[in-house]
Short mmCIF file of C-alpha atoms in Angstrom, two decimals:
data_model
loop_
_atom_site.label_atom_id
_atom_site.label_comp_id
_atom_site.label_asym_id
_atom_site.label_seq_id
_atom_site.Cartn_x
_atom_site.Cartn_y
_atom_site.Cartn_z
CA UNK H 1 41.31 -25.07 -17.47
CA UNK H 2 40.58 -21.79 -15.16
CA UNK H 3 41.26 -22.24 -11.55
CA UNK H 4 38.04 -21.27 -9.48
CA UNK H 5 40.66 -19.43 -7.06
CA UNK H 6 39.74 -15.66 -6.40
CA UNK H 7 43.16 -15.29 -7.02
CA UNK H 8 43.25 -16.41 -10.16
CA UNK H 9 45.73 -19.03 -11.69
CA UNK H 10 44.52 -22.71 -13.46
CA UNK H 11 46.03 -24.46 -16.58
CA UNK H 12 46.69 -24.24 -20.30
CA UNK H 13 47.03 -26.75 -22.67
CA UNK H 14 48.54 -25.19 -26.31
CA UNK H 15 49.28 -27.38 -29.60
CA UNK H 16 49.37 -26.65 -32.84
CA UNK H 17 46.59 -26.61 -35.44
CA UNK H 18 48.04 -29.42 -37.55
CA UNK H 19 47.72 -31.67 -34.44
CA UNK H 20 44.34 -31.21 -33.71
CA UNK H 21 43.09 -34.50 -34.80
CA UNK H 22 45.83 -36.15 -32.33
CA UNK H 23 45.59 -34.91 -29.34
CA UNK H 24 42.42 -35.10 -27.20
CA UNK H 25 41.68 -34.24 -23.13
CA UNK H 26 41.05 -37.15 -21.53
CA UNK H 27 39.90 -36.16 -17.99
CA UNK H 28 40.46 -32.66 -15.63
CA UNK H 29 40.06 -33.20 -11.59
CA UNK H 30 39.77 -30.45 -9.08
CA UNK H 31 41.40 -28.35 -11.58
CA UNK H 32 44.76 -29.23 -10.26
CA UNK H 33 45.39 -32.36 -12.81
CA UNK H 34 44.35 -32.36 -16.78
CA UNK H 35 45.42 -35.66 -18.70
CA UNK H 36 46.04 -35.51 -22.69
CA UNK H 37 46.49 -38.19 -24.66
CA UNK H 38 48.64 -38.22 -27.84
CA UNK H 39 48.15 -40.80 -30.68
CA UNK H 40 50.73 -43.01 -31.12
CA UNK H 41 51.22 -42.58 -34.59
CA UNK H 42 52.65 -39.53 -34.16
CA UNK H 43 55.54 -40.96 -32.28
CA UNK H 44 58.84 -43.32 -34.27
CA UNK H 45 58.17 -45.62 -31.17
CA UNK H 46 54.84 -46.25 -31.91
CA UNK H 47 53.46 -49.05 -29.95
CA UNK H 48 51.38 -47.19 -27.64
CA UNK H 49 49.39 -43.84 -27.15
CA UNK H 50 51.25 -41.32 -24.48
CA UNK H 51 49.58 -39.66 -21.89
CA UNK H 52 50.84 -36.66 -20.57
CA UNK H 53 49.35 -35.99 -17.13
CA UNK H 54 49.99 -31.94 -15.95
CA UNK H 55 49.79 -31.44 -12.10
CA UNK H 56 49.65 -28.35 -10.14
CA UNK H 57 49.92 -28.74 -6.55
CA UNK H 58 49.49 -26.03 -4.21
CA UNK H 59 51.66 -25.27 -1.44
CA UNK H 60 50.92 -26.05 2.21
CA UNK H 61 47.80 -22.95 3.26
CA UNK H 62 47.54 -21.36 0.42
CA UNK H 63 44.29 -20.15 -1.09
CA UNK H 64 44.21 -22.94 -3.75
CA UNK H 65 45.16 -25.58 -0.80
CA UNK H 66 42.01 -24.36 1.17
CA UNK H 67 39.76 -25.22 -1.80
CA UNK H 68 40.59 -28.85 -2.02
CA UNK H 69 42.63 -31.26 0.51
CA UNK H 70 45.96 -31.55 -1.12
CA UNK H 71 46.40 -35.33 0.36
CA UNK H 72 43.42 -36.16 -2.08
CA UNK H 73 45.14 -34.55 -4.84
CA UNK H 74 48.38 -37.54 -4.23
CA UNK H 75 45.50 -40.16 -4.16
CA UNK H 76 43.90 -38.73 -7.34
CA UNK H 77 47.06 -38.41 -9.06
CA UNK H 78 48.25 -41.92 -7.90
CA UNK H 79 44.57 -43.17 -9.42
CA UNK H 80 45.47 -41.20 -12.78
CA UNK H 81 48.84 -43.18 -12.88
CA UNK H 82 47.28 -46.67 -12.21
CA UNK H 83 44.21 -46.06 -14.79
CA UNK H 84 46.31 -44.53 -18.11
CA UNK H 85 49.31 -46.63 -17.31
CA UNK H 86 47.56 -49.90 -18.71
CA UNK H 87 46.46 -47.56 -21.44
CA UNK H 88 49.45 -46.58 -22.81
CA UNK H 89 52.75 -44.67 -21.52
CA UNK H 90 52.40 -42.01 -19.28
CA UNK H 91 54.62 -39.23 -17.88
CA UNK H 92 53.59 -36.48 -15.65
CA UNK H 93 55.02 -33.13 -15.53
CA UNK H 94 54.19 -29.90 -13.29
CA UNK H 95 54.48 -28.14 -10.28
CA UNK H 96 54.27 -30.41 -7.10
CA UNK H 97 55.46 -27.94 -4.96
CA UNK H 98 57.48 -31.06 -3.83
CA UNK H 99 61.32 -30.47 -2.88
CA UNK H 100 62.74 -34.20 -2.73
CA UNK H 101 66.83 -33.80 -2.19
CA UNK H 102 68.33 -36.54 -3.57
CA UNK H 103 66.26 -39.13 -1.64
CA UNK H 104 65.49 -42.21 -3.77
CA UNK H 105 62.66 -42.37 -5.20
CA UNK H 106 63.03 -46.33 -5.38
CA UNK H 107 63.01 -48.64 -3.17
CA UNK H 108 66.88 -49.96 -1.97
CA UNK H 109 67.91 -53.29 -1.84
CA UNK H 110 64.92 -54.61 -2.81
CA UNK H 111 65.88 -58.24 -4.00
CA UNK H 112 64.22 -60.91 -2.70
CA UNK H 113 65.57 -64.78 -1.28
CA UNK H 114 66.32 -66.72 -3.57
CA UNK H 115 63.87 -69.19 -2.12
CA UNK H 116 61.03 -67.02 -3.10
CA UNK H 117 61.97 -65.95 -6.53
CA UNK H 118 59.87 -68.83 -8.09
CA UNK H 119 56.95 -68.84 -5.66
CA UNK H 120 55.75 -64.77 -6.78
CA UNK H 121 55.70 -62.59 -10.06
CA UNK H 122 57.05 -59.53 -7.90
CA UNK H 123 59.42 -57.41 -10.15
CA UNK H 124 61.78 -55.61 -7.80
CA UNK H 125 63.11 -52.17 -8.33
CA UNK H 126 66.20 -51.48 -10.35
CA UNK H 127 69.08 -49.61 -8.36
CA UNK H 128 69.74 -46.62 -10.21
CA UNK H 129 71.87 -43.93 -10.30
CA UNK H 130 71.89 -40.76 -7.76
CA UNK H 131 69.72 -37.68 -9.00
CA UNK H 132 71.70 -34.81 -9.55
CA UNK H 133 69.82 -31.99 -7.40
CA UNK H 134 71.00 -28.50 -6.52
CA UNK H 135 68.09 -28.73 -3.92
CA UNK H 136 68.88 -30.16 -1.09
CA UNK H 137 65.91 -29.80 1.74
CA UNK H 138 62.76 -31.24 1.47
CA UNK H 139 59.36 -31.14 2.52
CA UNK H 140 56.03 -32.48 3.47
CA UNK H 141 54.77 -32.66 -0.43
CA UNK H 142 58.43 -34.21 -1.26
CA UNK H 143 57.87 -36.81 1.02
CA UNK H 144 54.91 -37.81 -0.24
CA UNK H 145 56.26 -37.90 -3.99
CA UNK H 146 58.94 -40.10 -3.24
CA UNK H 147 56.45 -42.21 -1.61
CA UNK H 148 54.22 -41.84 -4.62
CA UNK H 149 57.15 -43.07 -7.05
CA UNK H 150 58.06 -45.87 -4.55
CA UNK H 151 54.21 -47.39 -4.81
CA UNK H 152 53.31 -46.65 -8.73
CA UNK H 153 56.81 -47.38 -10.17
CA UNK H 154 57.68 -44.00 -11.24
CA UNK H 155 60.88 -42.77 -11.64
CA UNK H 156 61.86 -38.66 -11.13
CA UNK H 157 63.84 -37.50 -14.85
CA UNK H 158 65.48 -34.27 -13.02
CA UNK H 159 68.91 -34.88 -12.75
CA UNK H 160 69.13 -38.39 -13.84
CA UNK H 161 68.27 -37.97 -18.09
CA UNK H 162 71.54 -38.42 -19.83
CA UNK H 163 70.80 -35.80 -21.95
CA UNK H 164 69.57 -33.72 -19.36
CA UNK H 165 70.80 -30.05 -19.66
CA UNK H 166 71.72 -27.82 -16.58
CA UNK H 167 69.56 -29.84 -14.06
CA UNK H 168 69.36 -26.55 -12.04
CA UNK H 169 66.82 -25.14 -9.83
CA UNK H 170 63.18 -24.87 -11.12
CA UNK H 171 61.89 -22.16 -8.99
CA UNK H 172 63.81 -18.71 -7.96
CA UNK H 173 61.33 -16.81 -5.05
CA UNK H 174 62.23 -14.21 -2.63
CA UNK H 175 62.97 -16.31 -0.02
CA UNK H 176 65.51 -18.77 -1.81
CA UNK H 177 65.92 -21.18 -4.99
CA UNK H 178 64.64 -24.72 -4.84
CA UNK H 179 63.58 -27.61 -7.37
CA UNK H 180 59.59 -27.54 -7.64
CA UNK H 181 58.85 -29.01 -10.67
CA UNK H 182 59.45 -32.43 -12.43
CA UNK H 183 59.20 -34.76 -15.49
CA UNK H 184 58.26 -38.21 -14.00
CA UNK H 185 57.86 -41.72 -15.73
CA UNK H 186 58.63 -45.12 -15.60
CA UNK H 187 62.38 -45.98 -16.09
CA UNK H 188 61.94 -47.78 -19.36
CA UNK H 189 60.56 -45.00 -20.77
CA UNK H 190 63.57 -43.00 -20.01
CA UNK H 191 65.01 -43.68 -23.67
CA UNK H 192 61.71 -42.24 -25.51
CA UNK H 193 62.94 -38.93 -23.72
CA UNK H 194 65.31 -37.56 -26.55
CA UNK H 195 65.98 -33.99 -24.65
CA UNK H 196 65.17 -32.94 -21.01
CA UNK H 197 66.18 -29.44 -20.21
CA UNK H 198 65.73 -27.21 -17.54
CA UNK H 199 65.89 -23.86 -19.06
CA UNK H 200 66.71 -19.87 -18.00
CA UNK H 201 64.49 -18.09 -15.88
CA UNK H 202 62.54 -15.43 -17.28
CA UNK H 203 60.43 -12.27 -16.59
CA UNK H 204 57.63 -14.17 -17.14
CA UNK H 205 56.89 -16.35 -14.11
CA UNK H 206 59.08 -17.90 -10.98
CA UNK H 207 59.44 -20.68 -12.54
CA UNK H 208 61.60 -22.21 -15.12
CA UNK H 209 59.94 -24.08 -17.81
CA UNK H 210 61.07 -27.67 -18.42
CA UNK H 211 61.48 -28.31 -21.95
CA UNK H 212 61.23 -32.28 -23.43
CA UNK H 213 61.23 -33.71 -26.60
CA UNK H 214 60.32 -37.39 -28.10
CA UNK H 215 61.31 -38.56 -31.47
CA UNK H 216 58.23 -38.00 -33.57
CA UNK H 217 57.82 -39.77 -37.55
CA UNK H 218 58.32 -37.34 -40.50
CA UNK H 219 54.86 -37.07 -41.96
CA UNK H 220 53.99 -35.63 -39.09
CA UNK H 221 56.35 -32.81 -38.61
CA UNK H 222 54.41 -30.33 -40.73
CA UNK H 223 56.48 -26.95 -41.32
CA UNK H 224 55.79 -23.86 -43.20
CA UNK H 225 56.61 -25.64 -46.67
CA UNK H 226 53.26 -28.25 -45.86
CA UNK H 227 51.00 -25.31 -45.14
CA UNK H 228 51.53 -24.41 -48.14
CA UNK H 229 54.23 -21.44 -47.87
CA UNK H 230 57.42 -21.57 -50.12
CA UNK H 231 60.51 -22.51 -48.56
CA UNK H 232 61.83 -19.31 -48.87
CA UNK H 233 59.58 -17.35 -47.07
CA UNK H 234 60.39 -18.97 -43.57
CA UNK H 235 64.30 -17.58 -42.12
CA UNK H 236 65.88 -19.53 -39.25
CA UNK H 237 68.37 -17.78 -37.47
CA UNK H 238 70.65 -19.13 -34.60
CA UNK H 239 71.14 -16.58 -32.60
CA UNK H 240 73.36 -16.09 -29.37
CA UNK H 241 71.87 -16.03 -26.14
CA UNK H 242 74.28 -14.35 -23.38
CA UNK H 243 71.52 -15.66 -20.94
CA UNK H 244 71.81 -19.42 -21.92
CA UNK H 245 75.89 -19.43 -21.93
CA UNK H 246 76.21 -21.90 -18.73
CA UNK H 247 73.09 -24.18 -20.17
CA UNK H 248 75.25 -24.34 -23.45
CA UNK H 249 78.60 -24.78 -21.74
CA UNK H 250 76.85 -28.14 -19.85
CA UNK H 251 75.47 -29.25 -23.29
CA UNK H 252 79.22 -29.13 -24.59
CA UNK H 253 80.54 -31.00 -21.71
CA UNK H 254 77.15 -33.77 -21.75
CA UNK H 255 78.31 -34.54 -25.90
CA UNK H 256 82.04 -33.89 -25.41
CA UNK H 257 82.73 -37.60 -26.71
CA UNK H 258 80.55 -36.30 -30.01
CA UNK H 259 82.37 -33.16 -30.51
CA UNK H 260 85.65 -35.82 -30.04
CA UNK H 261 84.74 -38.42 -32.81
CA UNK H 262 84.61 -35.94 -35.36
CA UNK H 263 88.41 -35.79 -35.36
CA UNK H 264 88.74 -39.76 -34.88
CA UNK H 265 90.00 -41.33 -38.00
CA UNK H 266 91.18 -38.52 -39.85
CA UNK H 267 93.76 -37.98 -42.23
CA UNK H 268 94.42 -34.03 -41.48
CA UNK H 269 96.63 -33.93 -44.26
CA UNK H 270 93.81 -34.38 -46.94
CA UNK H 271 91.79 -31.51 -47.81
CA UNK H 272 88.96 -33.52 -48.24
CA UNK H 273 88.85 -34.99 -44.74
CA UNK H 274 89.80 -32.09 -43.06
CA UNK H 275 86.58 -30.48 -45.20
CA UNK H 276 84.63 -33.20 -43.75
CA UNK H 277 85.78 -33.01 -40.48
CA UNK H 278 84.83 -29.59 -40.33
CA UNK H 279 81.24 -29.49 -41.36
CA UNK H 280 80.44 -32.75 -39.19
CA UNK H 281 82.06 -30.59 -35.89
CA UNK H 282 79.95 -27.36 -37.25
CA UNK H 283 76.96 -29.96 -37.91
CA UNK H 284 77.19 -31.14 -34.14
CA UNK H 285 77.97 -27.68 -32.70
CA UNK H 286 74.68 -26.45 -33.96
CA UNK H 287 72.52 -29.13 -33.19
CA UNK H 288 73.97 -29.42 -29.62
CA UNK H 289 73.59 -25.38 -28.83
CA UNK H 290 70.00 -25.20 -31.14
CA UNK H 291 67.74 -25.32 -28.53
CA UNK H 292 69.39 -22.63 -26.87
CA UNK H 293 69.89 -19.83 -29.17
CA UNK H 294 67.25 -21.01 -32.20
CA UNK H 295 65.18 -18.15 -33.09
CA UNK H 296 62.78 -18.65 -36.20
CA UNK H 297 60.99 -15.82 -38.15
CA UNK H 298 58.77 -16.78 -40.42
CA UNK H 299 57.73 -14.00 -43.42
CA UNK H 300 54.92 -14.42 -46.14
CA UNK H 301 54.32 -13.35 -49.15
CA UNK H 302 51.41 -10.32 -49.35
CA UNK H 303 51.32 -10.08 -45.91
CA UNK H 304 50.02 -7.01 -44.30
CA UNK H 305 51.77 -4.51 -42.99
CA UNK H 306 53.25 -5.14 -39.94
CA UNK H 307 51.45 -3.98 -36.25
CA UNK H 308 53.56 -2.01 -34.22
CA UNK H 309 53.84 -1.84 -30.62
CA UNK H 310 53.95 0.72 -28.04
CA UNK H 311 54.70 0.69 -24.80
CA UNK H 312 51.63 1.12 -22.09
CA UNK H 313 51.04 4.48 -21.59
CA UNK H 314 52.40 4.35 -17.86
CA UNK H 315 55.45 2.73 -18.63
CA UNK H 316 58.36 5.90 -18.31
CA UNK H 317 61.78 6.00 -19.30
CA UNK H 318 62.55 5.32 -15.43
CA UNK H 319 60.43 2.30 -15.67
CA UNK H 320 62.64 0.64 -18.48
CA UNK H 321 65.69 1.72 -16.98
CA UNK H 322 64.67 -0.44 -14.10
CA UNK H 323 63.20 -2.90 -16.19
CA UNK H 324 66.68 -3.26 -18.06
CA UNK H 325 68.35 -3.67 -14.46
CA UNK H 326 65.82 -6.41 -13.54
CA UNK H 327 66.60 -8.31 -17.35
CA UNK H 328 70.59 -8.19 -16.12
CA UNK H 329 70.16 -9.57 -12.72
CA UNK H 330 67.97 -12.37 -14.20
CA UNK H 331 70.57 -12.94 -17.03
CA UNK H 332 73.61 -12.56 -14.18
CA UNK H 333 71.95 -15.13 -12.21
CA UNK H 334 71.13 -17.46 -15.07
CA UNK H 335 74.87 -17.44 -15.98
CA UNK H 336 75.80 -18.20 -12.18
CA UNK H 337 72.86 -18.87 -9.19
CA UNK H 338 74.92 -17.45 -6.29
CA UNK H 339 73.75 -16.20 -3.01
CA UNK H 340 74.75 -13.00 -4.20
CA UNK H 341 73.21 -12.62 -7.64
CA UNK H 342 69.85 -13.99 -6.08
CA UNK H 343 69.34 -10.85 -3.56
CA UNK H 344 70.72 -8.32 -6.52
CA UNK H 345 68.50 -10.30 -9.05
CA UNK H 346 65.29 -9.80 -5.77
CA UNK H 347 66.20 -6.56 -5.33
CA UNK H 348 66.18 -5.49 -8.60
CA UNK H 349 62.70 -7.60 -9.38
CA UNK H 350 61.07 -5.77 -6.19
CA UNK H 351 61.80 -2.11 -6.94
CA UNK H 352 61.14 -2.65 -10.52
CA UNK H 353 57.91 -4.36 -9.54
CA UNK H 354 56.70 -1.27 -6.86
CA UNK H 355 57.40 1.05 -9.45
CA UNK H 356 55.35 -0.50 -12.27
CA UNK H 357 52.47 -1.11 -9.86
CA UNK H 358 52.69 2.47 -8.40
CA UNK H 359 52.73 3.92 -12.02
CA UNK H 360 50.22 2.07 -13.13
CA UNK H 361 47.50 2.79 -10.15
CA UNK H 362 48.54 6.58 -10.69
CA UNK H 363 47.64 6.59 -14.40
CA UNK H 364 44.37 4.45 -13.77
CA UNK H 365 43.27 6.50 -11.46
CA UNK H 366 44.07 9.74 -13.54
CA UNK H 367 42.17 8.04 -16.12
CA UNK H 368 39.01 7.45 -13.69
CA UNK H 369 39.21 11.42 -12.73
CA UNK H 370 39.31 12.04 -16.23
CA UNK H 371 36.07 10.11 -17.02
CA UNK H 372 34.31 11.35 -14.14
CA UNK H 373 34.80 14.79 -15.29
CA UNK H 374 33.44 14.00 -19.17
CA UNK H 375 30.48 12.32 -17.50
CA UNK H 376 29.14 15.83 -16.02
CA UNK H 377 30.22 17.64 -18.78
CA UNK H 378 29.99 15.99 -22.01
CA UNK H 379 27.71 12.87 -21.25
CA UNK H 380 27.52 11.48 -25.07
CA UNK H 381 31.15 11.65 -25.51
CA UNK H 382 31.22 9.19 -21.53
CA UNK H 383 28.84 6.85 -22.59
CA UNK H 384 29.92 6.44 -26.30
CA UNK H 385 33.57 4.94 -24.48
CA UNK H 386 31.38 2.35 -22.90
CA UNK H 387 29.06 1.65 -26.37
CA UNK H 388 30.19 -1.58 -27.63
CA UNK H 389 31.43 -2.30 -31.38
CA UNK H 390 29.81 -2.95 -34.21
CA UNK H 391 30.71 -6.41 -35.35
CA UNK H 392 31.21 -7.05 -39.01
CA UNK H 393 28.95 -9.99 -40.03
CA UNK H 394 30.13 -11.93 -42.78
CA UNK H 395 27.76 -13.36 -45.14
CA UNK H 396 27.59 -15.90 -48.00
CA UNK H 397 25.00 -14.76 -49.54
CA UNK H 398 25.63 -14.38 -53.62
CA UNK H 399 24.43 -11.20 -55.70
CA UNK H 400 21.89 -13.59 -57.40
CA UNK H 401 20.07 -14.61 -54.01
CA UNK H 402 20.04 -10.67 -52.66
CA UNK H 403 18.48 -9.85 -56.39
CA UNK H 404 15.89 -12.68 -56.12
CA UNK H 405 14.84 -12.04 -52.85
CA UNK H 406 14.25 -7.71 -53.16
CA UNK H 407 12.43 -8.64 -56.79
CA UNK H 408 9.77 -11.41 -54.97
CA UNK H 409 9.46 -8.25 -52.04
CA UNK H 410 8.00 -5.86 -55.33
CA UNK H 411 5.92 -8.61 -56.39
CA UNK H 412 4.14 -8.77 -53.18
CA UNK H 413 4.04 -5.31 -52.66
CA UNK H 414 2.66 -4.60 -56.06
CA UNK H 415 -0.21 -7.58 -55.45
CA UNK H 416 -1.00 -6.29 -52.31
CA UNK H 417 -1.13 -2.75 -53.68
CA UNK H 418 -3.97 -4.24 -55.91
CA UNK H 419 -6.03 -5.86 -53.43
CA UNK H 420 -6.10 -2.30 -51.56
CA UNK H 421 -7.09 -0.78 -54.39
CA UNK H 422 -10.19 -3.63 -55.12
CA UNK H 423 -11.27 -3.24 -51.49
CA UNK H 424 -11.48 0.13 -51.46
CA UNK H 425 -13.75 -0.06 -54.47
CA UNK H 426 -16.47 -1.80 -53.02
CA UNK H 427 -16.35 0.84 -50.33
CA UNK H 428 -20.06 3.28 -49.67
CA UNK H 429 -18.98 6.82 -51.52
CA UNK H 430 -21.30 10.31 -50.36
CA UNK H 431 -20.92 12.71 -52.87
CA UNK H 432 -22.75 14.91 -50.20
CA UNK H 433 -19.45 15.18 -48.51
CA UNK H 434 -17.66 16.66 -51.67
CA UNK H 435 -20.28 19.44 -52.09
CA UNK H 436 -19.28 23.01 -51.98
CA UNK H 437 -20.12 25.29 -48.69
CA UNK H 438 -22.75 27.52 -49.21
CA UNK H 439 -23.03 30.90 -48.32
CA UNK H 440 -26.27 30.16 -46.37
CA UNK H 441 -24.19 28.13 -44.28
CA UNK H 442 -21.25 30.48 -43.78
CA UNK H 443 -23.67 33.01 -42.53
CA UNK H 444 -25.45 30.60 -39.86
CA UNK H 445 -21.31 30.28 -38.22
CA UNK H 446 -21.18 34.10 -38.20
CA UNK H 447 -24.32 34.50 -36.11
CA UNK H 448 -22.88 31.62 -33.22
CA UNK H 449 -22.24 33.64 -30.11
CA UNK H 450 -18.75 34.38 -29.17
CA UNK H 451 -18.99 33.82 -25.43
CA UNK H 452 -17.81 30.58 -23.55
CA UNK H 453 -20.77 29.05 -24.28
CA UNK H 454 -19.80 29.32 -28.10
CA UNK H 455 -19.33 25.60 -28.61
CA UNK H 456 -23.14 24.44 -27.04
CA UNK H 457 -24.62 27.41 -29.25
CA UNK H 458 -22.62 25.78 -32.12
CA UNK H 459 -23.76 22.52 -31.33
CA UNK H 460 -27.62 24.01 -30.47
CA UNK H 461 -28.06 25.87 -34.17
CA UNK H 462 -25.99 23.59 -36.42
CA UNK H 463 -28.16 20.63 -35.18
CA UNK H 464 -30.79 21.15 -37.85
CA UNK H 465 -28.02 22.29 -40.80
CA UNK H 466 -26.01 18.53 -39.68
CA UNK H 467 -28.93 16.72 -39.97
CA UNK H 468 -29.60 17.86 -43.60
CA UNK H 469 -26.31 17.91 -44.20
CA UNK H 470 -25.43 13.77 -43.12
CA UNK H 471 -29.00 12.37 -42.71
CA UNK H 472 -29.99 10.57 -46.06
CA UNK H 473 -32.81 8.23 -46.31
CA UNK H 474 -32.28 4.70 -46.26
#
């Protein structure tokens, strides 16, 4: 989904190719929210389809907010929730642009008298348990998503998922850190959440990305062995991540009674349970710091040779030293979000960023200079940059077909060859017109006058020799 912003922006939606046939776009509005639905067979829990509703909404005068009235996105969005929520389950995640605090997001002591318990079906909200939020300011926007959770019976997942992972800021700008973006559902559906993780930040956007899982059934989980690669051709490697070392330490501390029950009931003088108790702590190690440091390369057999990649032709050596500077603020302030590895990790992002930008208009503009001059003096070579590629049609079409269809050309070349020849038999023949010059006649064009009026004498004396020459009686 492309924003219609002249600054560019909008939405993507990515799955993989074996899901295809489960997952389907349900509706897009204002290209700010896009709603996907996932079959439920897909999921171990499998009573009802999912909907996962994406949101971006743009911050207070921005160009995006100009487009579209930002109060009509909350009623749209609140609309979405009503609609797909008697469909199935539905959880929304995105950027609201919304910074809550730890406000509740329910409503407080809401019980009613006991005197009107019997008399109405109202279900009132369950008290639960303060968010964990680095954030704490708020704003317009996060007003209005507490107030949105309050109404529809949503519940915010940031800070509050038991196996939540480094509930840490979402967004890291210039001007400070703050918690932007959210996974939101209902509270029973907090236990179809398996993982919720807040990960690093990265070079790639301001943002971190929020990274879920659900419990999904077997046959769907289609790996490299299902598409039809052998086993060995696909290497998983658990790497270290330097970056991800306080995400990991939190994960420890979150399953510390885990890590604790694989010594419980052990006899430590037996070599087999001390075996066992080893490989169940190195089984629950690795599955606790996986999604951190998993890195998986797959190879196949007969593949081609591998594409290498070079660097753009602007980037310098003084452009990846600053580049490398930027990569170990970012990792620094991963590990620890102080005040003072934010402005090293900005000041290192801005000088790295005003360096690329200036290299890069420099070499574009060489590169303009440089085609400017070709187009004066070698014009063929300037407009054969701009001619487009050939593309490479593929066919079907067997030897047998191409062979049939050149031999039925001959046929009708060779039949119309004939007709040509029939028609031009029937066609008037003057043998007059084959007869030799004679010298009579060559000596009438020697005695033509040579002066300008050459051509009327010609035509004057020759009248009488043309007539004998072409007139025939009838």
């Amino acid at each position: 989904m492309r924003s219609k912003s002249t600054q560019g922006g909008g939405m993507v939606f990515l799955y993989k190719k074996h899901l295809e046939q489960k997952i389907s776009v349900c509706e897009i509005i204002k290209d700010s929210i896009i709603v996907i639905k996932i079959d439920r067979s897909i999921f171990l829990k499998n009573d009802e389809d999912r909907y996962l509703v994406f949101v971006y909404i743009p911050p207070y005068k921005s160009v995006f907010y100009k487009q579209y009235d930002v109060n009509d996105l909350f009623e749209d969005l609140e609309s979405v929730l009503e609609n797909y929520s008697t469909k199935g389950i539905s959880f929304i995640c995105g950027d609201t642009n919304s910074r809550t605090s730890t406000y509740d997001d329910f409503i407080k002591e809401d019980n009613l008298p006991e005197s009107l318990v019997d008399l109405t079906s109202y279900s009132a909200d369950s008290q639960l348990s303060l968010r964990v939020n680095p954030d704490l300011k708020t704003n317009t926007w996060g007003l209005k998503l507490l107030s949105l959770c309050k109404s529809s019976g949503f519940r915010i997942v940031n800070g509050r998922h038991s196996e939540g992972y480094a509930n840490g800021f979402t967004y890291c700008g210039a001007n400070g850190t703050s918690v932007n973006d959210y996974l939101i559902t209902q509270e029973q559906n907090f236990e179809l959440i398996r993982k919720f993780i807040v990960c690093s930040f990265t070079t790639f956007s301001d943002h971190a990305p929020l990274h879920f899982e659900f419990d999904s059934v077997q046959a769907t989980t289609v790996n490299s062995r299902s598409a039809g690669i052998p086993e060995n051709d696909v290497l998983t490697v658990i790497k270290w991540k330097d970056e991800n070392k306080f995400e990991i330490r939190e994960a420890f501390r979150v399953n510390y009674d885990q890590l604790n029950s694989c010594f419980e009931n052990r006899d430590l003088s037996s070599d087999a349970d001390i075996d066992t108790c080893v490989e169940s702590f190195s089984d629950a190690v690795v599955a606790i710091a996986e999604p951190f440091c998993k890195v998986t390369t797959r190879h196949k057999s007969g593949h081609k040779n591998a594409k290498l990649n070079f660097d753009k032709p602007w980037f310098s050596d003084e452009l990846k030293a600053l580049r490398r500077n930027y990569i170990r603020a970012l990792n620094a302030f991963n590990s620890n979000s102080s005040t003072n590895n934010h402005n090293t990790l900005n000041e290192c992002k801005k000088t790295y960023k005003l360096k690329e930008r200036y290299l890069k208009r420099q070499y574009m503009k060489q590169e303009g200079d440089m085609l400017s001059v070709i187009r004066k003096t070698n014009p063929k070579l300037f407009y054969a940059k701009f001619k487009p590629k050939k593309k490479t049609l593929k066919s079907n079409l067997k030897l047998d077909d191409f062979y049939e269809h050149f031999k039925n050309l001959g046929l009708e070349m060779n039949l119309d060859s004939d007709n040509a020849s029939t028609e031009e038999s029937n066609c008037c023949v003057f043998d007059e017109l084959d007869a030799e010059i004679t010298s009579n006649e060559v000596e009438k064009f020697h005695q033509l006058d040579p002066g300008k009026d050459g051509a009327e004498n010609c035509g004057k004396k020759m009248s009488s020799q043309s007539c004998q020459i072409y007139w025939f009686p009838g």
